[in-house]
Amino acid sequence: MKNVLIKKLEHAKDLPLPNYESVSAAGMDLRAALEAPMTLRPGERKLIPTGLQMALPEGFEAQIRPRSGLAIRNGITMLNTPGTIDADYRGEIKVIAINHGEEEFVVEHGDRIAQMVIAPVKQFPMVEVDELDETERGDGGFGSTGV
Ligand SMILES: O=c1ccn([C@H]2C[C@H](O)[C@@H](COP(=O)(O)OP(=O)(O)OP(=O)(O)O)O2)c(=O)[nH]1
Ligand SMILES: [Mg+2]
């Protein structure tokens, strides 16, 4: 089992580490690490700090995704979902939240605002060619196989 190394910044010292909330959960919830509550007006987007820095094992990324409960109840989602955390990123993990709801939404210190899924990724060399091989699909896409 590979470890993810995680460091708490000062404003997250009192918060628990991200944790799988059920036995086979894909994601770990991320909490807002705030000195004061943050308000998202309808349509507004804000960068929410988590107070966490992380070192992922090589060959992995972390994806920052919305929580479905916040999305359905409050219209809160991540604008860039899935956000990408690179294995070599050592800065604070932050969440780009947007309020798609009709009501103001207040984020308090410690609120679980997003979830993080750690997934394998591969890097590939790009090789430029003049022609590509032919396939049955060819350039058909965007609904070409019907509904
Ligand atoms: O939701 C996110 C997305 C990204 N990041 C951090 C980690 C990631 O490794 C870094 C860069 O993200 P990305 O590549 O998506 O942003 P960019 O606009 O391409 O910035 P850069 O030029 O720094 O790569 O920002 C976050 O903390 N939260
Ligand atoms: Mg980038």
PDB file of N, CA and C and ligand atoms in Angstrom, residues 64 80 83-86 89 92-94 96, ligand 1:
ATOM      1  N   ILE A  64     -10.480  16.516  -7.549  1.00  0.00           N
ATOM      2  CA  ILE A  64     -11.357  17.218  -6.595  1.00  0.00           C
ATOM      3  C   ILE A  64     -12.745  17.268  -7.213  1.00  0.00           C
ATOM      4  N   ASN A  80     -14.346  23.616 -11.712  1.00  0.00           N
ATOM      5  CA  ASN A  80     -13.380  22.940 -12.588  1.00  0.00           C
ATOM      6  C   ASN A  80     -13.422  21.425 -12.425  1.00  0.00           C
ATOM      7  N   GLY A  83     -11.224  18.751 -10.505  1.00  0.00           N
ATOM      8  CA  GLY A  83      -9.971  19.485 -10.343  1.00  0.00           C
ATOM      9  C   GLY A  83      -8.810  18.497 -10.307  1.00  0.00           C
ATOM     10  N   THR A  84      -7.678  18.913 -10.798  1.00  0.00           N
ATOM     11  CA  THR A  84      -6.514  18.025 -10.887  1.00  0.00           C
ATOM     12  C   THR A  84      -5.434  18.445  -9.898  1.00  0.00           C
ATOM     13  N   ILE A  85      -5.051  17.537  -9.015  1.00  0.00           N
ATOM     14  CA  ILE A  85      -3.887  17.769  -8.145  1.00  0.00           C
ATOM     15  C   ILE A  85      -2.752  16.899  -8.674  1.00  0.00           C
ATOM     16  N   ASP A  86      -1.689  17.564  -9.117  1.00  0.00           N
ATOM     17  CA  ASP A  86      -0.539  16.857  -9.668  1.00  0.00           C
ATOM     18  C   ASP A  86       0.293  16.238  -8.545  1.00  0.00           C
ATOM     19  N   TYR A  89       2.729  18.636  -6.987  1.00  0.00           N
ATOM     20  CA  TYR A  89       2.233  19.887  -6.383  1.00  0.00           C
ATOM     21  C   TYR A  89       2.423  19.838  -4.869  1.00  0.00           C
ATOM     22  N   GLU A  92      -0.874  24.498  -1.101  1.00  0.00           N
ATOM     23  CA  GLU A  92      -2.120  24.174  -0.385  1.00  0.00           C
ATOM     24  C   GLU A  92      -3.183  23.720  -1.384  1.00  0.00           C
ATOM     25  N   ILE A  93      -3.878  22.671  -1.062  1.00  0.00           N
ATOM     26  CA  ILE A  93      -4.996  22.227  -1.896  1.00  0.00           C
ATOM     27  C   ILE A  93      -6.167  23.165  -1.649  1.00  0.00           C
ATOM     28  N   LYS A  94      -6.718  23.680  -2.742  1.00  0.00           N
ATOM     29  CA  LYS A  94      -7.862  24.583  -2.632  1.00  0.00           C
ATOM     30  C   LYS A  94      -8.970  24.094  -3.540  1.00  0.00           C
ATOM     31  N   ILE A  96     -12.285  25.086  -5.891  1.00  0.00           N
ATOM     32  CA  ILE A  96     -12.964  26.182  -6.609  1.00  0.00           C
ATOM     33  C   ILE A  96     -14.472  25.910  -6.563  1.00  0.00           C
TER      34      ILE A  96
HETATM   35  O1  LIG B   1      -9.114  22.301  -7.853  1.00  0.00           O
HETATM   36  C1  LIG B   1      -7.874  22.439  -7.840  1.00  0.00           C
HETATM   37  C2  LIG B   1      -7.095  22.368  -9.004  1.00  0.00           C
HETATM   38  C3  LIG B   1      -5.728  22.550  -8.908  1.00  0.00           C
HETATM   39  N1  LIG B   1      -5.133  22.774  -7.701  1.00  0.00           N
HETATM   40  C4  LIG B   1      -3.682  22.917  -7.594  1.00  0.00           C
HETATM   41  C5  LIG B   1      -3.002  21.552  -7.659  1.00  0.00           C
HETATM   42  C6  LIG B   1      -2.542  21.430  -9.066  1.00  0.00           C
HETATM   43  O2  LIG B   1      -1.424  20.567  -9.164  1.00  0.00           O
HETATM   44  C7  LIG B   1      -2.243  22.879  -9.405  1.00  0.00           C
HETATM   45  C8  LIG B   1      -2.361  23.198 -10.866  1.00  0.00           C
HETATM   46  O3  LIG B   1      -3.646  22.880 -11.305  1.00  0.00           O
HETATM   47  P1  LIG B   1      -4.033  22.957 -12.850  1.00  0.00           P
HETATM   48  O4  LIG B   1      -2.982  22.307 -13.678  1.00  0.00           O
HETATM   49  O5  LIG B   1      -5.429  22.459 -12.967  1.00  0.00           O
HETATM   50  O6  LIG B   1      -4.087  24.531 -13.073  1.00  0.00           O
HETATM   51  P2  LIG B   1      -3.363  25.443 -14.146  1.00  0.00           P
HETATM   52  O7  LIG B   1      -4.251  26.589 -14.354  1.00  0.00           O
HETATM   53  O8  LIG B   1      -2.945  24.636 -15.341  1.00  0.00           O
HETATM   54  O9  LIG B   1      -2.107  25.929 -13.299  1.00  0.00           O
HETATM   55  P3  LIG B   1      -0.567  25.550 -13.497  1.00  0.00           P
HETATM   56  O10 LIG B   1      -0.104  26.430 -14.599  1.00  0.00           O
HETATM   57  O11 LIG B   1       0.044  25.885 -12.165  1.00  0.00           O
HETATM   58  O12 LIG B   1      -0.482  24.092 -13.817  1.00  0.00           O
HETATM   59  O13 LIG B   1      -3.190  23.653  -8.682  1.00  0.00           O
HETATM   60  C9  LIG B   1      -5.903  22.839  -6.546  1.00  0.00           C
HETATM   61  O14 LIG B   1      -5.397  23.019  -5.440  1.00  0.00           O
HETATM   62  N2  LIG B   1      -7.247  22.678  -6.649  1.00  0.00           N
END
